[in-house]
Tab-separated table of C-alpha atoms and ligand atoms in Angstrom:
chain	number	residue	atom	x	y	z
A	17	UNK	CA	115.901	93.197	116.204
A	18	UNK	CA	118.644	95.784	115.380
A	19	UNK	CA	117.856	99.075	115.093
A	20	UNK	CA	120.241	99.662	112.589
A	21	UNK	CA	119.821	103.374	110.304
A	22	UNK	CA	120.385	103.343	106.736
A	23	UNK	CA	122.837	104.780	105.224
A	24	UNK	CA	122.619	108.651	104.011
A	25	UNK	CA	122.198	108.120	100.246
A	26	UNK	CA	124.432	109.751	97.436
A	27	UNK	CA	121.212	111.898	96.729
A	28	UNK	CA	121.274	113.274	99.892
A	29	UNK	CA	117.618	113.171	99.888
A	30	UNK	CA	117.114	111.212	102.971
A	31	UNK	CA	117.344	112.139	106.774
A	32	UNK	CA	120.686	111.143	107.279
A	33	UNK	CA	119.985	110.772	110.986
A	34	UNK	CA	116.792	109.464	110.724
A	35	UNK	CA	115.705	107.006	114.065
A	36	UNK	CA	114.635	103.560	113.912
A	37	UNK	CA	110.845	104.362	113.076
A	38	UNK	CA	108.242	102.898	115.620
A	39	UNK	CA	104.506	102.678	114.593
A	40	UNK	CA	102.049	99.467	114.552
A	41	UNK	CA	100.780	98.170	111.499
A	42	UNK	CA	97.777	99.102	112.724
A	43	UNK	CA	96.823	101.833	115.574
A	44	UNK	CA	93.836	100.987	117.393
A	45	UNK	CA	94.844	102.583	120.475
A	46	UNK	CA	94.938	106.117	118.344
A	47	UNK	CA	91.075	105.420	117.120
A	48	UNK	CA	90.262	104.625	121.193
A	49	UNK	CA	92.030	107.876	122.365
A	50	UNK	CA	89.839	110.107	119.953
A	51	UNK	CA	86.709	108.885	121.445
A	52	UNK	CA	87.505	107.740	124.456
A	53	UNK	CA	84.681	109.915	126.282
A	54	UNK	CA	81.939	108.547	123.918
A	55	UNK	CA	82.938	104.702	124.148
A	56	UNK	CA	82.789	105.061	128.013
A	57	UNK	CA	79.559	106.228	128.259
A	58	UNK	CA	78.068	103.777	125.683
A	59	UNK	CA	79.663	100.784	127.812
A	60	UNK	CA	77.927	102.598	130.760
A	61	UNK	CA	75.002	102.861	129.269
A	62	UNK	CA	74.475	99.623	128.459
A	63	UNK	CA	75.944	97.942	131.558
A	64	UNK	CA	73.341	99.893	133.588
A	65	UNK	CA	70.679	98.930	131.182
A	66	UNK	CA	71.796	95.228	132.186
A	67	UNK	CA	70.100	94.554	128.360
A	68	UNK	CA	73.318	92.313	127.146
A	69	UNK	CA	72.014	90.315	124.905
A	70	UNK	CA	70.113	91.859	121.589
A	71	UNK	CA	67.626	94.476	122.654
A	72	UNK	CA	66.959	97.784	121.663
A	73	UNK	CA	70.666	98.496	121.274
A	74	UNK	CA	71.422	96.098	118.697
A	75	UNK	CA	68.037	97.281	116.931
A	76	UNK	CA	68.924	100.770	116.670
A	77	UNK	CA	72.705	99.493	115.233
A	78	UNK	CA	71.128	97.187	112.883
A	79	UNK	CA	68.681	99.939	111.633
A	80	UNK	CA	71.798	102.512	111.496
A	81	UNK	CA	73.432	100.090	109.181
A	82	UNK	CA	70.294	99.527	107.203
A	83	UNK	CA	70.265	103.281	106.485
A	84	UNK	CA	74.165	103.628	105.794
A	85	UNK	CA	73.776	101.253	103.446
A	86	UNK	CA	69.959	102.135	101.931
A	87	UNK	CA	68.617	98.174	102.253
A	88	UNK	CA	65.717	97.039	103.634
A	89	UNK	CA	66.895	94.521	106.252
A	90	UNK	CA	70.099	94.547	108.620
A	91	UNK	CA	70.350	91.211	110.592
A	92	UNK	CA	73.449	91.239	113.027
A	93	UNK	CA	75.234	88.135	114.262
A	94	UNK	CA	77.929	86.839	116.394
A	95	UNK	CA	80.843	87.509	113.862
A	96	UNK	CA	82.006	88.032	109.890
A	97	UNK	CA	82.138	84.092	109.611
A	98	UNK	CA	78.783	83.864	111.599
A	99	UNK	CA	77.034	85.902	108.658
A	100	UNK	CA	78.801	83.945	105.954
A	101	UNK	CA	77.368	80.872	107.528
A	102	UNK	CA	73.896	81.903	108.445
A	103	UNK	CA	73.741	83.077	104.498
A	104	UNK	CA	74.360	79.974	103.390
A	105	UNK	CA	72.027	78.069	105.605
A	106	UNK	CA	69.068	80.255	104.458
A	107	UNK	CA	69.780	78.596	101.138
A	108	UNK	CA	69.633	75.256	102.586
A	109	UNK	CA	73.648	74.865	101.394
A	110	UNK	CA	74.551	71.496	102.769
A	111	UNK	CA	76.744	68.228	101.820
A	112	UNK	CA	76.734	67.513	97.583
A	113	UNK	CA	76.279	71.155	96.895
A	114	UNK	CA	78.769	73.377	95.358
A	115	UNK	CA	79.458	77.103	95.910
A	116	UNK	CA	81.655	79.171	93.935
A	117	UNK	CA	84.069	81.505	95.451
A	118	UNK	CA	87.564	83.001	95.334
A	119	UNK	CA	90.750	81.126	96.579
A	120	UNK	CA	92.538	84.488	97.297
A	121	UNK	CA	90.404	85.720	100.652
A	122	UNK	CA	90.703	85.243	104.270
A	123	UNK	CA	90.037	81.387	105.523
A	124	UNK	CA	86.384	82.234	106.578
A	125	UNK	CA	85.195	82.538	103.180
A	126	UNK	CA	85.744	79.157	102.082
A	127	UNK	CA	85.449	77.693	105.383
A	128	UNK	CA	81.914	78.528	105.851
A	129	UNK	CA	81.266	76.678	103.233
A	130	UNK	CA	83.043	73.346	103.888
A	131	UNK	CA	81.218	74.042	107.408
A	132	UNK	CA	78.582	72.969	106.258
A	133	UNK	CA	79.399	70.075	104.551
A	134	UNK	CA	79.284	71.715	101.038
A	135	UNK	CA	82.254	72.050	98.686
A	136	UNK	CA	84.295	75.701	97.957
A	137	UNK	CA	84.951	75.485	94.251
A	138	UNK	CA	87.542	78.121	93.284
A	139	UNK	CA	87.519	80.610	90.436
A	140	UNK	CA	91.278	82.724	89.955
A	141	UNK	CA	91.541	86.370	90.682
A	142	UNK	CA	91.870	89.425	88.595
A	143	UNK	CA	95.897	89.933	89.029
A	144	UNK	CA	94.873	93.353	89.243
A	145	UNK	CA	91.887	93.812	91.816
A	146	UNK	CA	93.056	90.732	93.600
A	147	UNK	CA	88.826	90.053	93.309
A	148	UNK	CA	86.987	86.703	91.490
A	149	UNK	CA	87.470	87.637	87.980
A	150	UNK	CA	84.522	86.749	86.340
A	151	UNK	CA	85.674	85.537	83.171
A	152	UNK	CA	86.408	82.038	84.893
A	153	UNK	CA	82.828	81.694	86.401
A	154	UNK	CA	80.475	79.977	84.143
A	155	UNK	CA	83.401	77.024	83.299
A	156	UNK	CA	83.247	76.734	87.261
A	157	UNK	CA	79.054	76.249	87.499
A	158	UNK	CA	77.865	72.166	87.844
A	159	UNK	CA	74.416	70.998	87.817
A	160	UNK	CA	75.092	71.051	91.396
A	161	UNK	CA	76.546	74.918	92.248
A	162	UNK	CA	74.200	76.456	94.906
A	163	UNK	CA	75.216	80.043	94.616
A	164	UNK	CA	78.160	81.974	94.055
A	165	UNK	CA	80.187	84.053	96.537
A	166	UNK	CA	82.311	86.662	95.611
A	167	UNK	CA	84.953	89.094	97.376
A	168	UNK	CA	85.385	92.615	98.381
A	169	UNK	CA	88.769	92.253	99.262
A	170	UNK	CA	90.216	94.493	100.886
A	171	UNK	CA	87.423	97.098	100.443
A	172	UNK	CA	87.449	97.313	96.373
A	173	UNK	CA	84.219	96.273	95.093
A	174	UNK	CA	84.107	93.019	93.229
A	175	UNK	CA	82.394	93.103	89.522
A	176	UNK	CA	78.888	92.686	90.274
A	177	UNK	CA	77.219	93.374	86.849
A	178	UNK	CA	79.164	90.519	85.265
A	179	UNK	CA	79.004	87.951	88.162
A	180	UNK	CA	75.134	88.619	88.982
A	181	UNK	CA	74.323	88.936	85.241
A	182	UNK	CA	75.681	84.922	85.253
A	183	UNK	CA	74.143	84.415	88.317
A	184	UNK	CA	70.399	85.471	87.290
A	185	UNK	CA	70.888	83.572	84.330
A	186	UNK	CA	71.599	80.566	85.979
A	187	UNK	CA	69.331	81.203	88.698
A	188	UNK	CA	71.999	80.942	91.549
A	189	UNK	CA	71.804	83.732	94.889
A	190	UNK	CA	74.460	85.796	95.057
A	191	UNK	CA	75.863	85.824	98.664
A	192	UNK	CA	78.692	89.105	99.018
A	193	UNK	CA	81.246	88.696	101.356
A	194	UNK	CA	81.635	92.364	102.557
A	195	UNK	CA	83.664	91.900	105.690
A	196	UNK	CA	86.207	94.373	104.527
A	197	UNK	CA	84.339	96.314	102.558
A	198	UNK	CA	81.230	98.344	104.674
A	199	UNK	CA	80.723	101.870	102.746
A	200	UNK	CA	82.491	100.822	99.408
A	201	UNK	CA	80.067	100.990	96.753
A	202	UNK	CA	79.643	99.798	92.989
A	203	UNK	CA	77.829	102.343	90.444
A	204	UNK	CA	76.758	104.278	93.474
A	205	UNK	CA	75.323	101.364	95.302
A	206	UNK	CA	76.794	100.085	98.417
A	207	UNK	CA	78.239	96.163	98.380
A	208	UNK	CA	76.436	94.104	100.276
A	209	UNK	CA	73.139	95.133	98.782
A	210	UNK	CA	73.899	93.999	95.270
A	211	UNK	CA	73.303	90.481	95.678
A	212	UNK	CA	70.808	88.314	97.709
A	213	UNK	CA	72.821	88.540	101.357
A	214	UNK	CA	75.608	90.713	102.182
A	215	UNK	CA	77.673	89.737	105.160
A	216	UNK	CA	80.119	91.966	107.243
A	217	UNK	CA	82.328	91.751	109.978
A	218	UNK	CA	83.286	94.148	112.983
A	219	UNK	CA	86.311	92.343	114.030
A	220	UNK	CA	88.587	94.911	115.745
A	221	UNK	CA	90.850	95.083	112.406
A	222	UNK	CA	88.259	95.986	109.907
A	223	UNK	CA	87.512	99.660	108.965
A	224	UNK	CA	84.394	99.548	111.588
A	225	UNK	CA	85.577	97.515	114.432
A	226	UNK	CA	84.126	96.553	117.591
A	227	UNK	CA	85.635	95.657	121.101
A	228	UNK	CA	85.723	92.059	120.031
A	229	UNK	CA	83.882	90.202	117.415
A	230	UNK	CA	80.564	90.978	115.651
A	231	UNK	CA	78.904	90.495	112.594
A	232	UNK	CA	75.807	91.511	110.311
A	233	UNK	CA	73.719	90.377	107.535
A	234	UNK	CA	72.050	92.757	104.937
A	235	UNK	CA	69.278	92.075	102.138
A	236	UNK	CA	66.303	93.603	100.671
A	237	UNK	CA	64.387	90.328	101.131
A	238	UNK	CA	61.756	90.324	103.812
A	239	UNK	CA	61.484	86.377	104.197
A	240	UNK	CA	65.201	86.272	104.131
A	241	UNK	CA	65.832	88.399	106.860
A	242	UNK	CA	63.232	86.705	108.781
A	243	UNK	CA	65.428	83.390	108.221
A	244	UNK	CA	68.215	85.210	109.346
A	245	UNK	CA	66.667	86.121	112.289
A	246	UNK	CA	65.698	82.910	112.819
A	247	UNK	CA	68.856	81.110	111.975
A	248	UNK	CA	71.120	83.051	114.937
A	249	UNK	CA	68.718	82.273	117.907
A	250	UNK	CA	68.367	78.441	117.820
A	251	UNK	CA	65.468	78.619	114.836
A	252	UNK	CA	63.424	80.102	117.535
A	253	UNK	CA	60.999	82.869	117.489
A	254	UNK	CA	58.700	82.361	120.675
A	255	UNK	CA	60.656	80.660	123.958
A	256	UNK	CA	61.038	77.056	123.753
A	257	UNK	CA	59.588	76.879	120.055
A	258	UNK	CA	62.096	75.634	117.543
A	259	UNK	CA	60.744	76.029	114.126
A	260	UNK	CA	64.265	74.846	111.836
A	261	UNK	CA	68.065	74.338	113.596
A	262	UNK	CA	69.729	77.150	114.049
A	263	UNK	CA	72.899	78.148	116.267
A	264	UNK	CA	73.361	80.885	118.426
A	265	UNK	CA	74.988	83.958	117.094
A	266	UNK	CA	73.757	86.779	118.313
A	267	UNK	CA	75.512	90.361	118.645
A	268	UNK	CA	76.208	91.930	122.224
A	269	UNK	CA	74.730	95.255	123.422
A	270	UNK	CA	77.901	96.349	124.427
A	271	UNK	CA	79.596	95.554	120.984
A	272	UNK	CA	75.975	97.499	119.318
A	273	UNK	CA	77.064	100.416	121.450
A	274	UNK	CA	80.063	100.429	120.527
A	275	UNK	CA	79.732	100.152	117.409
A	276	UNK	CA	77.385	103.037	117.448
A	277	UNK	CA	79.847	105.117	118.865
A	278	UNK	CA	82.259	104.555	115.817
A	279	UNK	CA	79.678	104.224	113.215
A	280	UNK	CA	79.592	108.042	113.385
A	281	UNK	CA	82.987	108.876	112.281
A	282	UNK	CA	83.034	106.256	109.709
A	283	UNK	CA	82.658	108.802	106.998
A	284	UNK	CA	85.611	110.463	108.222
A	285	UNK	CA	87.652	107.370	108.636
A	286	UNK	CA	87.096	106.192	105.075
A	287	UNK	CA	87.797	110.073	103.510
A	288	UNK	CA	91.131	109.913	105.473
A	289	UNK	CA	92.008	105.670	103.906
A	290	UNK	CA	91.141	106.889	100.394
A	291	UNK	CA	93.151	110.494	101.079
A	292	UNK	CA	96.220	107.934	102.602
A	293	UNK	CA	95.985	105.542	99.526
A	294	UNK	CA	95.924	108.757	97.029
A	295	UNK	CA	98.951	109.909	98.674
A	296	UNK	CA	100.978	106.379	98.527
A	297	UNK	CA	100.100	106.605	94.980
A	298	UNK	CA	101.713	110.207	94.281
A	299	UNK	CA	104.625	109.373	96.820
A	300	UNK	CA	105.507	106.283	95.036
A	301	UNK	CA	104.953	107.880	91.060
A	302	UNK	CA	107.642	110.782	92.495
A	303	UNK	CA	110.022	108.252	93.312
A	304	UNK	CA	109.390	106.699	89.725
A	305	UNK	CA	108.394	103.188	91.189
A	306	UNK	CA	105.195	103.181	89.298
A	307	UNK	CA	106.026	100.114	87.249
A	308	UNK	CA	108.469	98.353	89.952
A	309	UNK	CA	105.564	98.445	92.637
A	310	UNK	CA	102.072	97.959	91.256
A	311	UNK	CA	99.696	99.659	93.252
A	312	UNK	CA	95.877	98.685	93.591
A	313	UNK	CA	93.761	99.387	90.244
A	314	UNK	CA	90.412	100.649	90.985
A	315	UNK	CA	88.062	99.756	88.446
A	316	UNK	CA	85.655	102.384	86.424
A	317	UNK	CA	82.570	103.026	89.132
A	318	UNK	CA	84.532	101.356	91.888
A	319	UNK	CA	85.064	103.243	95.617
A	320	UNK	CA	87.760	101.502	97.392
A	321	UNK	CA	87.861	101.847	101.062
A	322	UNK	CA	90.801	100.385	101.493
A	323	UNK	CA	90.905	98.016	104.477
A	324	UNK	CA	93.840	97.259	103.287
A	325	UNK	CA	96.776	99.138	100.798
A	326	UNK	CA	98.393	96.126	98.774
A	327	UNK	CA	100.771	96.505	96.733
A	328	UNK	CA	102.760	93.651	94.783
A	329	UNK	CA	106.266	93.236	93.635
A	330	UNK	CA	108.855	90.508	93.210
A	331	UNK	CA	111.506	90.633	95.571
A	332	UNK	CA	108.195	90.887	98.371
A	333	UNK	CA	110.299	89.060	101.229
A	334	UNK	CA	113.819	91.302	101.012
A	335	UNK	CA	111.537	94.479	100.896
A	336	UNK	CA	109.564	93.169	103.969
A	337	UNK	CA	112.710	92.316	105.721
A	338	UNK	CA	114.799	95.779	104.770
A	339	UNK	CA	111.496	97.705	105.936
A	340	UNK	CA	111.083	95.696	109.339
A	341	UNK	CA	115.075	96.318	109.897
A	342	UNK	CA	114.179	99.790	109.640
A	343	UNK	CA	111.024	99.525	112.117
A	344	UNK	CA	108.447	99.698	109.365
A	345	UNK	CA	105.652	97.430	109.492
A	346	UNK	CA	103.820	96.022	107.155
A	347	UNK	CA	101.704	92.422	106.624
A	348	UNK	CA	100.980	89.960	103.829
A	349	UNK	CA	97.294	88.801	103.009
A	350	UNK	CA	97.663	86.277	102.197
A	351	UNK	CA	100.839	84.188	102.276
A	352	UNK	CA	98.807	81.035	100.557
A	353	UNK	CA	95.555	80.560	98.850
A	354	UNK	CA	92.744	78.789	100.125
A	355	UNK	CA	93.173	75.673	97.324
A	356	UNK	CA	96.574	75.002	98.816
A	357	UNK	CA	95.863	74.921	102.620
A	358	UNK	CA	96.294	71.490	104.701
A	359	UNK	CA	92.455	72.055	105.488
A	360	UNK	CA	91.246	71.803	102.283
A	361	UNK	CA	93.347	69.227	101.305
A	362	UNK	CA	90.293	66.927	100.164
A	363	UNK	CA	89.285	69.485	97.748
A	364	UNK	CA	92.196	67.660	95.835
A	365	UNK	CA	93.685	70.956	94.365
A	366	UNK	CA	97.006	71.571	93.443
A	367	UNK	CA	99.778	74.053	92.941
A	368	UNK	CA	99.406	75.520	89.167
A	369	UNK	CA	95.504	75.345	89.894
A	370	UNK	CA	95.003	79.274	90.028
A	371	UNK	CA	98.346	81.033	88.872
A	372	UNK	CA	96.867	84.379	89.140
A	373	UNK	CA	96.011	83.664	92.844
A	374	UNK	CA	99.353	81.960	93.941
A	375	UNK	CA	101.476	84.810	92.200
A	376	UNK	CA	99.746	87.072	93.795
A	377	UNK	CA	100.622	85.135	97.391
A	378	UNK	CA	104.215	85.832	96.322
A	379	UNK	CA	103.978	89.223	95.472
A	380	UNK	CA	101.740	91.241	97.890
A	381	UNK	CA	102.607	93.488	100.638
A	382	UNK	CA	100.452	95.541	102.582
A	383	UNK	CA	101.371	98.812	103.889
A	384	UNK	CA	99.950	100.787	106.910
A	385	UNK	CA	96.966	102.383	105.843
A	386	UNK	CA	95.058	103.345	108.858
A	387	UNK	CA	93.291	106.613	109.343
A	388	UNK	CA	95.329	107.847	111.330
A	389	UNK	CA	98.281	107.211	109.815
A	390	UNK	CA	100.339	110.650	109.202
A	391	UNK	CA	102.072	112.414	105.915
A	392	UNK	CA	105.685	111.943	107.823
A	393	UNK	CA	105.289	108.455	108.308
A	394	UNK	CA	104.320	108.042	104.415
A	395	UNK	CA	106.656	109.683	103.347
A	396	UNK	CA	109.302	107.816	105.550
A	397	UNK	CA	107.820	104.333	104.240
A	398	UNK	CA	107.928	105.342	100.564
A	399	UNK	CA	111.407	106.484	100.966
A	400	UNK	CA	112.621	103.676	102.370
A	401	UNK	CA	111.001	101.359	99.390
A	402	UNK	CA	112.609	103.867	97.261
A	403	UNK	CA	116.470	103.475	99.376
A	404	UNK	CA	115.810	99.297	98.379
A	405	UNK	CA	114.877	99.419	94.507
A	406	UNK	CA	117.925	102.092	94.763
A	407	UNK	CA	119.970	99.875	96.737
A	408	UNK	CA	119.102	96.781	94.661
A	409	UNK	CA	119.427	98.175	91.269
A	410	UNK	CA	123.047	99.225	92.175
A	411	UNK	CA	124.100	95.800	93.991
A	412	UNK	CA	127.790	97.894	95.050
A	413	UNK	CA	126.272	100.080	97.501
A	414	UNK	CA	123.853	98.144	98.436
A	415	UNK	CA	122.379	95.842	101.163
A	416	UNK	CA	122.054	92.180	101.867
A	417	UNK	CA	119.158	90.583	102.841
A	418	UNK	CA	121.084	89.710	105.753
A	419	UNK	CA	123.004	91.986	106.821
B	503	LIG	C1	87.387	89.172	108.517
B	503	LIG	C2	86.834	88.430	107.367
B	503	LIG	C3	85.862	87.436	107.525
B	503	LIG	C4	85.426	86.905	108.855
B	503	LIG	O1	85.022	87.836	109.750
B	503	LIG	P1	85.129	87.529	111.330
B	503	LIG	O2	84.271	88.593	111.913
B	503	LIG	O3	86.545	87.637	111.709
B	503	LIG	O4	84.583	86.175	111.576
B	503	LIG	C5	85.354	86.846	106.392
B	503	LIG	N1	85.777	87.182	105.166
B	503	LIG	C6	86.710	88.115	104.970
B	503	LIG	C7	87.126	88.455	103.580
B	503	LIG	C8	87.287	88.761	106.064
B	503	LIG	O5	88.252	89.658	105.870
């Protein structure tokens, strides 16, 4: 890659000798560093406990998250896709059955379903929160839907009232895929508690991530969570007993402890997302690029926690392309809906199926958004978004995508 500087602008404005910028996406080595001490001695805790698999570790995580999140019951699991899974088995979800989802989420979503031998039927997005708009929902329920399962993507609440008002009506669990969304709440209630199951994932990338994968299951249900339970340890509650057919996914100590450790400065983590998405917002409105790059609407009695900072515009790929030229990183979720992937090809969808969802594949780009993410490199990506609209609105001193 070249490591080419842009040009000093007639404005002046800019760093004339500004350097090739050089930051990840996403800094997970920066989180490590600033508890370093606390992960080690977790690890060593645990490793000298020689209690790997479940134990009192992964009990005191699960009740942690329990409390975090004021529900009853906090099942863990083997992973994000795991939790999706085991919800769906609790409700018996197998081949003829329908569930209702969005096609603008990360593969697991759907997958689980089709797992299982069930079909994903998809509903189109909000263009605005990216999440299941709920105005497409009830045309989308068949005598044979089994439940529906909406979004948090990344980390704005979906909009419960409306989808679980349809769902009670029609007497259909509501299973909440909360992998990207742990501490983002709805009318003062965190997701993940507002339908039947709520399922979340620890995968390194999402705002609490372990050393590897990991996974948990909330609901205020008693007999649920003792399903659950069930479900990730073979359907087996005394040794060589198998009461129903379950898998194994369990969580490790050492990812519990871990987890632990981090759980702590969660609170912190998400103040400093939220403060980094508020200040995208004002950097971008100074530049006046409020209507060319649409940032993320956050609805009335919705608290983002911003996994991810996605904005949309046309033009995605040149922006991408002038910002990676210039060492500035940023990713695209996602590049192609669910309805139009090879592996759901028997679903029988096709291109036109959910506009809102495939413009949106066109249009999105995320931007850093990590806690630890500083003013100076916010201000360095915003002002280089600003040098392309500049540059492309005034095609003579401008830029090619190539050059
Ligand atoms: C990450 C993610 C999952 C799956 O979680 P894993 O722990 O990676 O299996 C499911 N749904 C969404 C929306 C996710 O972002």
């Amino acid at each position: 890659m070249s490591s080419s500087t842009p040009a000093a602008t007639a404005s002046g404005s800019y760093l004339p000798t500004r350097k090739h910028a050089s930051f990840p996406f996403l800094d997970l080595r920066a989180q490590f560093e600033s508890i370093r001490e606390d992960i080690l001695l977790a690890v060593t805790r645990v490793l000298e406990s020689q209690q790997l698999i479940l134990g009192p570790e992964v009990t005191a995580f699960e009740n942690e998250i329990a409390d975090l999140l004021a529900c009853k019951f906090a099942v863990s699991c083997a992973s994000g896709s795991d939790a999706l899974l085991l919800a769906l088995m609790v409700y018996g979800i197998g081949p003829g059955d329908e569930v209702i989802t969005t096609p603008f989420t990360f593969f697991a979503t759907a997958g689980c379903i089709a797992r299982l031998g069930a079909r994903p039927v998809f509903v189109d997005i909000h263009p605005l929160t990216y999440n299941l708009d709920p105005g497409g929902l009830e045309a989308a329920i068949t005598p044979r839907t089994r439940a529906i399962l909406p979004v948090h993507l990344f980390g704005l609440p979906a909009e419960m009232a409306s989808i679980l008002e349809i769902a009670q009506r029609r007497d259909l669990p509501v299973i909440e895929d909360a992998a990207q969304a742990i501490g983002a709440t709805y009318r003062d209630r965190h997701v993940g508690t507002w339908g039947q199951v709520g399922c979340f994932s620890f995968f390194p990338s999402k705002n609490l991530g372990g050393a590897g994968d990991g996974g948990m299951l909330t609901t205020n249900d008693a007999q649920v969570a003792d399903q659950l339970r069930l479900l990730r340890q073979h359907g087996s509650r005394e040794k060589y007993r198998y009461e129903v057919l379950g898998v194994n996914s369990r969580l490790d100590a050492l990812q519990a402890s871990i987890l632990r450790v981090k759980l702590k400065h969660l609170p912190e983590w998400t103040a400093s997302r939220q403060r980094n998405a508020d200040r995208y917002r004002s950097l971008l409105a100074d530049h006046g690029l409020g209507d060319t790059i649409v940032v993320p609407r956050v609805s009335d009695g919705c608290l983002h926690v911003y996994n991810q900072f996605v904005v949309r515009m046309p033009h995605r790929e040149e922006l991408r392309f002038y910002l990676r030229q210039r060492g500035i990183p940023t990713e695209i979720y996602y590049p192609v809906p669910l309805h139009l992937q090879p592996a759901f090809r028997s679903l029988a969808y096709c291109e036109g199926d959910f506009p809102a969802a495939e413009q949106a594949c066109s249009e999105v780009l995320a931007l850093p958004i990590y806690p630890e993410l500083t003013e100076a490199q916010q201000r360095l990506i915003v002002d280089t978004i600003a040098e392309f609209i500049r540059a492309a609105d005034h095609p003579s001193r401008s830029f090619h995508a190539n050059d």
